[in-house]
Amino acid sequence: MITIEGVDAGYGRLQILFSVSMKARSGEITAILGPNGSGKSTLLKTIFGQTSVYNGSIKLDGVELSGRPPHEIARLGIAYLPQINNLFTDLTVRENLLMSGYMLSEEERRKRTEEVFQLFPFLRNMLHRKAASLSGGERQMLSIGMALMRRPKVIMLDEPTANLSPKMVNTVLDVVRRLRDDHGFTVLLAEQSVVKALRLSDHAVLLVGGRVLFEGDPSELLNNKELGRMYLGLGGG
Ligand SMILES: Nc1ncnc2c1ncn2[C@@H]1O[C@H](COP(=O)(O)OP(=O)(O)OP(=O)(O)O)[C@@H](O)[C@H]1O
Ligand SMILES: [Mg+2]
């Protein structure tokens, strides 16, 4: 479980997050929602040790993460898929998977690659294609597969459905569902497909201007006309 308490954070001296507190329980999908520029990516980067934390604490199962460098946070079991540049486009699918498992023995790497293929069978037939030639949805699934090579406890996805067709959005979100249901991962999901994300998730956080305006049951946020209309583009009705 991830517990964030009273976090002030930003880039250098530019503060973006203000007194952010939230929880992400293990085995659950926690949706992080909010308008553009509200700090969703900054929050995920902050958990991953990529911003300056001025105050507060960020714990994974009781272990303090703030102050640690990203590679250590990764070793503690958190995988982070950034909004952009989350794979090596000049490399093939196979090379991308090998890169993300470089620290493993060959046997272990083969085993884990096999696990990735079980989740994404289509990758098996694309091993020698350059990642640049994959569709947006295929790329997202490859980068999720790459994250899984490390067998993390927590997987943080930053807008994995951005710029995808509605059908692909559903495919990728279905993968996210299976990460929880079939594999027991804890998922933090920053999303712009608000309604779909709320229907899928177990817990929701609304960030506005770097502050948490709501934390709780997704259906409560879905039915909160005021917050939904003002900040999430949900229809008036
Ligand atoms: N590296 C950076 N240096 C300085 N400011 C940044 C940096 N990255 C983001 N910001 C600023 O931090 C604020 C929050 O940005 P962030 O990317 O976290 O928002 P977001 O909620 O993820 O938005 P979006 O929905 O567009 O992805 C914005 O004002 C942005 O300009
Ligand atoms: Mg973002």
mmCIF file of C-alpha atoms and ligand atoms in Angstrom:
data_model
loop_
_atom_site.group_PDB
_atom_site.id
_atom_site.type_symbol
_atom_site.label_atom_id
_atom_site.label_comp_id
_atom_site.label_asym_id
_atom_site.label_seq_id
_atom_site.Cartn_x
_atom_site.Cartn_y
_atom_site.Cartn_z
ATOM 1 C CA MET A 1 0.000 0.000 0.000
ATOM 2 C CA ILE A 2 1.156 3.518 -0.821
ATOM 3 C CA THR A 3 0.504 6.229 1.739
ATOM 4 C CA ILE A 4 1.159 9.854 0.917
ATOM 5 C CA GLU A 5 0.890 12.440 3.646
ATOM 6 C CA GLY A 6 1.132 16.205 3.416
ATOM 7 C CA VAL A 7 3.394 16.260 0.393
ATOM 8 C CA ASP A 8 4.606 19.569 -0.995
ATOM 9 C CA ALA A 9 6.634 18.997 -4.134
ATOM 10 C CA GLY A 10 7.658 20.548 -7.422
ATOM 11 C CA TYR A 11 10.447 21.237 -9.858
ATOM 12 C CA GLY A 12 13.344 23.064 -8.257
ATOM 13 C CA ARG A 13 11.703 25.969 -6.471
ATOM 14 C CA LEU A 14 8.501 25.824 -8.493
ATOM 15 C CA GLN A 15 5.943 24.193 -6.229
ATOM 16 C CA ILE A 16 3.292 22.154 -8.035
ATOM 17 C CA LEU A 17 1.821 19.852 -5.345
ATOM 18 C CA PHE A 18 0.373 21.353 -2.190
ATOM 19 C CA SER A 19 -0.191 19.301 0.921
ATOM 20 C CA VAL A 20 -1.159 16.196 -1.034
ATOM 21 C CA SER A 21 -2.386 13.240 1.007
ATOM 22 C CA MET A 22 -3.798 10.039 -0.458
ATOM 23 C CA LYS A 23 -3.705 6.278 -0.264
ATOM 24 C CA ALA A 24 -3.461 3.542 -2.854
ATOM 25 C CA ARG A 25 -4.365 0.173 -1.344
ATOM 26 C CA SER A 26 -2.672 -2.964 -2.529
ATOM 27 C CA GLY A 27 -4.455 -5.030 -5.135
ATOM 28 C CA GLU A 28 -6.611 -2.072 -6.103
ATOM 29 C CA ILE A 29 -6.731 0.365 -9.004
ATOM 30 C CA THR A 30 -6.500 3.951 -7.843
ATOM 31 C CA ALA A 31 -7.485 6.498 -10.485
ATOM 32 C CA ILE A 32 -5.799 9.892 -10.446
ATOM 33 C CA LEU A 33 -7.952 12.379 -12.279
ATOM 34 C CA GLY A 34 -7.999 16.091 -12.891
ATOM 35 C CA PRO A 35 -7.775 18.737 -15.584
ATOM 36 C CA ASN A 36 -4.683 19.267 -17.740
ATOM 37 C CA GLY A 37 -1.861 20.735 -15.722
ATOM 38 C CA SER A 38 -3.401 19.797 -12.374
ATOM 39 C CA GLY A 39 -0.352 17.768 -11.313
ATOM 40 C CA LYS A 40 -1.241 14.148 -12.098
ATOM 41 C CA SER A 41 2.053 13.409 -13.831
ATOM 42 C CA THR A 42 3.919 15.387 -11.195
ATOM 43 C CA LEU A 43 2.343 13.232 -8.485
ATOM 44 C CA LEU A 44 3.459 10.011 -10.181
ATOM 45 C CA LYS A 45 6.934 11.466 -10.769
ATOM 46 C CA THR A 46 7.058 12.502 -7.127
ATOM 47 C CA ILE A 47 6.313 8.963 -5.966
ATOM 48 C CA PHE A 48 9.070 7.798 -8.306
ATOM 49 C CA GLY A 49 11.639 10.235 -6.907
ATOM 50 C CA GLN A 50 11.816 12.527 -9.914
ATOM 51 C CA THR A 51 10.786 15.822 -8.324
ATOM 52 C CA SER A 52 11.856 17.863 -5.311
ATOM 53 C CA VAL A 53 9.876 16.995 -2.188
ATOM 54 C CA TYR A 54 9.883 19.874 0.311
ATOM 55 C CA ASN A 55 7.613 18.357 2.939
ATOM 56 C CA GLY A 56 5.627 15.273 3.775
ATOM 57 C CA SER A 57 6.074 11.556 3.411
ATOM 58 C CA ILE A 58 5.534 8.904 0.751
ATOM 59 C CA LYS A 59 5.534 5.335 1.982
ATOM 60 C CA LEU A 60 5.329 1.967 0.306
ATOM 61 C CA ASP A 61 4.301 -0.645 2.877
ATOM 62 C CA GLY A 62 5.746 1.538 5.594
ATOM 63 C CA VAL A 63 9.052 2.221 3.851
ATOM 64 C CA GLU A 64 9.796 5.892 3.216
ATOM 65 C CA LEU A 65 10.386 6.592 -0.473
ATOM 66 C CA SER A 66 11.005 10.324 -0.512
ATOM 67 C CA GLY A 67 14.675 11.186 -0.686
ATOM 68 C CA ARG A 68 15.483 7.983 -2.565
ATOM 69 C CA PRO A 69 16.621 7.975 -6.200
ATOM 70 C CA PRO A 70 14.354 6.417 -8.863
ATOM 71 C CA HIS A 71 16.431 3.259 -9.332
ATOM 72 C CA GLU A 72 16.077 2.472 -5.630
ATOM 73 C CA ILE A 73 12.341 3.117 -5.725
ATOM 74 C CA ALA A 74 12.139 0.780 -8.720
ATOM 75 C CA ARG A 75 14.023 -1.847 -6.750
ATOM 76 C CA LEU A 76 11.525 -1.507 -3.907
ATOM 77 C CA GLY A 77 8.820 -2.639 -6.328
ATOM 78 C CA ILE A 78 7.370 0.361 -8.104
ATOM 79 C CA ALA A 79 7.194 0.495 -11.893
ATOM 80 C CA TYR A 80 6.455 3.775 -13.593
ATOM 81 C CA LEU A 81 5.326 4.248 -17.188
ATOM 82 C CA PRO A 82 5.748 7.903 -18.082
ATOM 83 C CA GLN A 83 3.244 9.692 -20.284
ATOM 84 C CA ILE A 84 5.751 9.811 -23.170
ATOM 85 C CA ASN A 85 8.990 8.113 -24.168
ATOM 86 C CA ASN A 86 8.314 4.920 -22.307
ATOM 87 C CA LEU A 87 10.086 2.650 -24.768
ATOM 88 C CA PHE A 88 13.004 2.630 -27.209
ATOM 89 C CA THR A 89 11.478 3.270 -30.628
ATOM 90 C CA ASP A 90 14.689 2.470 -32.551
ATOM 91 C CA LEU A 91 14.878 -0.994 -31.035
ATOM 92 C CA THR A 92 12.792 -4.029 -31.902
ATOM 93 C CA VAL A 93 10.079 -5.431 -29.667
ATOM 94 C CA ARG A 94 12.437 -8.206 -28.640
ATOM 95 C CA GLU A 95 15.261 -5.790 -27.854
ATOM 96 C CA ASN A 96 12.954 -3.619 -25.795
ATOM 97 C CA LEU A 97 11.922 -6.600 -23.700
ATOM 98 C CA LEU A 98 15.547 -7.691 -23.301
ATOM 99 C CA MET A 99 16.558 -4.187 -22.219
ATOM 100 C CA SER A 100 13.964 -4.112 -19.475
ATOM 101 C CA GLY A 101 15.170 -7.478 -18.206
ATOM 102 C CA TYR A 102 18.887 -6.824 -18.596
ATOM 103 C CA MET A 103 19.584 -7.456 -14.925
ATOM 104 C CA LEU A 104 18.097 -10.950 -15.021
ATOM 105 C CA SER A 105 19.694 -14.275 -15.741
ATOM 106 C CA GLU A 106 18.935 -15.633 -19.175
ATOM 107 C CA GLU A 107 16.642 -18.288 -17.766
ATOM 108 C CA GLU A 108 14.726 -15.840 -15.624
ATOM 109 C CA ARG A 109 14.447 -13.457 -18.542
ATOM 110 C CA ARG A 110 13.011 -16.173 -20.748
ATOM 111 C CA LYS A 111 10.495 -17.076 -18.058
ATOM 112 C CA ARG A 112 9.335 -13.527 -17.597
ATOM 113 C CA THR A 113 9.194 -12.819 -21.330
ATOM 114 C CA GLU A 114 6.912 -15.853 -21.545
ATOM 115 C CA GLU A 115 4.663 -14.290 -18.865
ATOM 116 C CA VAL A 116 4.499 -11.094 -20.878
ATOM 117 C CA PHE A 117 3.472 -13.073 -23.968
ATOM 118 C CA GLN A 118 0.667 -14.691 -22.001
ATOM 119 C CA LEU A 119 -0.741 -11.272 -21.299
ATOM 120 C CA PHE A 120 0.003 -9.926 -24.800
ATOM 121 C CA PRO A 121 0.102 -12.860 -27.237
ATOM 122 C CA PHE A 122 0.306 -10.530 -30.249
ATOM 123 C CA LEU A 123 3.826 -9.456 -29.234
ATOM 124 C CA ARG A 124 5.140 -12.899 -30.031
ATOM 125 C CA ASN A 125 4.524 -12.294 -33.722
ATOM 126 C CA MET A 126 6.123 -8.864 -33.692
ATOM 127 C CA LEU A 127 9.425 -9.595 -32.022
ATOM 128 C CA HIS A 128 11.537 -8.282 -34.866
ATOM 129 C CA ARG A 129 9.533 -5.163 -35.620
ATOM 130 C CA LYS A 130 10.908 -1.787 -34.615
ATOM 131 C CA ALA A 131 8.877 -0.389 -31.727
ATOM 132 C CA ALA A 132 8.441 2.767 -33.835
ATOM 133 C CA SER A 133 6.302 0.752 -36.266
ATOM 134 C CA LEU A 134 3.781 -0.380 -33.631
ATOM 135 C CA SER A 135 0.411 1.295 -33.274
ATOM 136 C CA GLY A 136 -0.149 3.518 -30.252
ATOM 137 C CA GLY A 137 -2.064 0.802 -28.436
ATOM 138 C CA GLU A 138 0.527 -1.849 -29.230
ATOM 139 C CA ARG A 139 3.243 0.440 -27.916
ATOM 140 C CA GLN A 140 1.369 0.960 -24.663
ATOM 141 C CA MET A 141 0.996 -2.779 -24.213
ATOM 142 C CA LEU A 142 4.668 -3.354 -24.986
ATOM 143 C CA SER A 143 5.673 -0.750 -22.429
ATOM 144 C CA ILE A 144 3.376 -2.340 -19.835
ATOM 145 C CA GLY A 145 5.011 -5.658 -20.712
ATOM 146 C CA MET A 146 8.432 -4.096 -20.216
ATOM 147 C CA ALA A 147 7.436 -2.854 -16.778
ATOM 148 C CA LEU A 148 6.183 -6.329 -15.853
ATOM 149 C CA MET A 149 9.584 -7.850 -16.646
ATOM 150 C CA ARG A 150 10.688 -6.465 -13.282
ATOM 151 C CA ARG A 151 7.781 -8.060 -11.433
ATOM 152 C CA PRO A 152 6.866 -4.904 -9.545
ATOM 153 C CA LYS A 153 4.279 -4.733 -6.759
ATOM 154 C CA VAL A 154 2.938 -1.413 -7.913
ATOM 155 C CA ILE A 155 2.535 -0.214 -11.459
ATOM 156 C CA MET A 156 1.959 3.459 -12.186
ATOM 157 C CA LEU A 157 0.525 4.279 -15.611
ATOM 158 C CA ASP A 158 0.417 7.849 -16.855
ATOM 159 C CA GLU A 159 -2.444 8.237 -19.341
ATOM 160 C CA PRO A 160 -1.908 4.908 -21.089
ATOM 161 C CA THR A 161 -4.921 5.552 -23.334
ATOM 162 C CA ALA A 162 -3.914 8.995 -24.607
ATOM 163 C CA ASN A 163 -4.391 9.383 -28.371
ATOM 164 C CA LEU A 164 -5.845 5.912 -28.823
ATOM 165 C CA SER A 165 -8.985 4.974 -30.748
ATOM 166 C CA PRO A 166 -12.029 4.238 -28.550
ATOM 167 C CA LYS A 167 -11.622 0.533 -29.258
ATOM 168 C CA MET A 168 -7.949 0.599 -28.251
ATOM 169 C CA VAL A 169 -8.819 2.586 -25.121
ATOM 170 C CA ASN A 170 -11.047 -0.311 -24.082
ATOM 171 C CA THR A 171 -8.368 -2.869 -24.904
ATOM 172 C CA VAL A 172 -5.729 -1.087 -22.840
ATOM 173 C CA LEU A 173 -8.079 -0.511 -19.910
ATOM 174 C CA ASP A 174 -9.009 -4.163 -20.044
ATOM 175 C CA VAL A 175 -5.323 -4.969 -19.670
ATOM 176 C CA VAL A 176 -5.240 -2.701 -16.620
ATOM 177 C CA ARG A 177 -8.209 -4.602 -15.198
ATOM 178 C CA ARG A 178 -6.394 -7.900 -15.729
ATOM 179 C CA LEU A 179 -3.270 -6.555 -14.044
ATOM 180 C CA ARG A 180 -5.396 -6.227 -10.943
ATOM 181 C CA ASP A 181 -7.760 -9.169 -11.277
ATOM 182 C CA ASP A 182 -5.446 -11.851 -12.655
ATOM 183 C CA HIS A 183 -2.107 -10.714 -11.302
ATOM 184 C CA GLY A 184 -2.946 -8.843 -8.112
ATOM 185 C CA PHE A 185 -0.977 -5.727 -8.944
ATOM 186 C CA THR A 186 -1.537 -2.425 -7.233
ATOM 187 C CA VAL A 187 -2.218 0.116 -9.975
ATOM 188 C CA LEU A 188 -2.033 3.895 -9.979
ATOM 189 C CA LEU A 189 -3.719 5.145 -13.097
ATOM 190 C CA ALA A 190 -3.627 8.754 -14.288
ATOM 191 C CA GLU A 191 -6.355 8.939 -16.902
ATOM 192 C CA GLN A 192 -8.199 11.264 -19.214
ATOM 193 C CA SER A 193 -10.943 8.760 -20.094
ATOM 194 C CA VAL A 194 -12.613 9.788 -16.884
ATOM 195 C CA VAL A 195 -15.821 7.781 -16.909
ATOM 196 C CA LYS A 196 -14.108 4.583 -18.000
ATOM 197 C CA ALA A 197 -11.379 5.049 -15.411
ATOM 198 C CA LEU A 198 -13.916 5.638 -12.655
ATOM 199 C CA ARG A 199 -15.902 2.544 -13.604
ATOM 200 C CA LEU A 200 -12.760 0.442 -13.562
ATOM 201 C CA SER A 201 -11.113 1.737 -10.418
ATOM 202 C CA ASP A 202 -11.603 0.936 -6.737
ATOM 203 C CA HIS A 203 -10.475 4.275 -5.421
ATOM 204 C CA ALA A 204 -10.267 7.757 -6.932
ATOM 205 C CA VAL A 205 -8.335 10.945 -6.337
ATOM 206 C CA LEU A 206 -9.207 14.282 -7.926
ATOM 207 C CA LEU A 207 -6.321 16.715 -8.232
ATOM 208 C CA VAL A 208 -6.944 20.350 -9.086
ATOM 209 C CA GLY A 209 -4.214 22.953 -9.062
ATOM 210 C CA GLY A 210 -1.916 20.540 -7.282
ATOM 211 C CA ARG A 211 -4.359 19.930 -4.422
ATOM 212 C CA VAL A 212 -6.533 16.929 -3.631
ATOM 213 C CA LEU A 213 -10.163 18.042 -3.945
ATOM 214 C CA PHE A 214 -11.637 14.581 -3.562
ATOM 215 C CA GLU A 215 -10.459 11.184 -2.429
ATOM 216 C CA GLY A 216 -12.781 8.240 -2.100
ATOM 217 C CA ASP A 217 -15.216 5.955 -3.830
ATOM 218 C CA PRO A 218 -15.145 6.320 -7.642
ATOM 219 C CA SER A 219 -18.936 6.071 -7.928
ATOM 220 C CA GLU A 220 -19.255 8.974 -5.508
ATOM 221 C CA LEU A 221 -17.096 11.120 -7.778
ATOM 222 C CA LEU A 222 -18.984 9.894 -10.830
ATOM 223 C CA ASN A 223 -22.227 11.024 -9.224
ATOM 224 C CA ASN A 224 -20.887 14.292 -7.871
ATOM 225 C CA LYS A 225 -22.363 16.648 -10.459
ATOM 226 C CA GLU A 226 -20.524 19.696 -9.241
ATOM 227 C CA LEU A 227 -16.999 18.262 -9.227
ATOM 228 C CA GLY A 228 -17.690 16.186 -12.330
ATOM 229 C CA ARG A 229 -18.938 19.123 -14.347
ATOM 230 C CA MET A 230 -16.401 21.599 -13.115
ATOM 231 C CA TYR A 231 -13.263 19.532 -13.329
ATOM 232 C CA LEU A 232 -13.818 16.340 -15.254
ATOM 233 C CA GLY A 233 -15.873 17.361 -18.261
ATOM 234 C CA LEU A 234 -18.728 15.103 -17.204
ATOM 235 C CA GLY A 235 -22.034 16.149 -18.704
ATOM 236 C CA GLY A 236 -24.556 18.152 -16.698
ATOM 237 C CA GLY A 237 -27.302 15.502 -16.777
HETATM 238 N N1 LIG B 1 9.752 19.580 -15.649
HETATM 239 C C1 LIG B 1 8.950 20.591 -15.288
HETATM 240 N N2 LIG B 1 9.459 21.772 -14.876
HETATM 241 C C2 LIG B 1 8.649 22.792 -14.491
HETATM 242 N N3 LIG B 1 7.316 22.721 -14.473
HETATM 243 C C3 LIG B 1 6.738 21.575 -14.885
HETATM 244 C C4 LIG B 1 7.532 20.458 -15.311
HETATM 245 N N4 LIG B 1 6.683 19.454 -15.646
HETATM 246 C C5 LIG B 1 5.441 19.934 -15.437
HETATM 247 N N5 LIG B 1 5.476 21.202 -14.976
HETATM 248 C C6 LIG B 1 4.306 22.020 -14.611
HETATM 249 O O1 LIG B 1 3.638 21.393 -13.534
HETATM 250 C C7 LIG B 1 2.217 21.586 -13.639
HETATM 251 C C8 LIG B 1 1.537 20.237 -13.540
HETATM 252 O O2 LIG B 1 1.910 19.468 -14.692
HETATM 253 P P1 LIG B 1 1.585 17.938 -14.829
HETATM 254 O O3 LIG B 1 2.294 17.459 -16.035
HETATM 255 O O4 LIG B 1 1.858 17.264 -13.550
HETATM 256 O O5 LIG B 1 0.008 17.980 -15.056
HETATM 257 P P2 LIG B 1 -0.973 16.811 -15.529
HETATM 258 O O6 LIG B 1 -2.124 16.836 -14.578
HETATM 259 O O7 LIG B 1 -0.241 15.564 -15.691
HETATM 260 O O8 LIG B 1 -1.477 17.369 -16.937
HETATM 261 P P3 LIG B 1 -1.910 16.556 -18.271
HETATM 262 O O9 LIG B 1 -3.307 16.111 -18.054
HETATM 263 O O10 LIG B 1 -1.840 17.597 -19.344
HETATM 264 O O11 LIG B 1 -0.947 15.436 -18.480
HETATM 265 C C9 LIG B 1 1.998 22.305 -14.951
HETATM 266 O O12 LIG B 1 1.817 23.665 -14.659
HETATM 267 C C10 LIG B 1 3.282 22.085 -15.711
HETATM 268 O O13 LIG B 1 3.551 23.165 -16.583
HETATM 269 MG MG MG B 2 0.177 14.363 -17.259
#
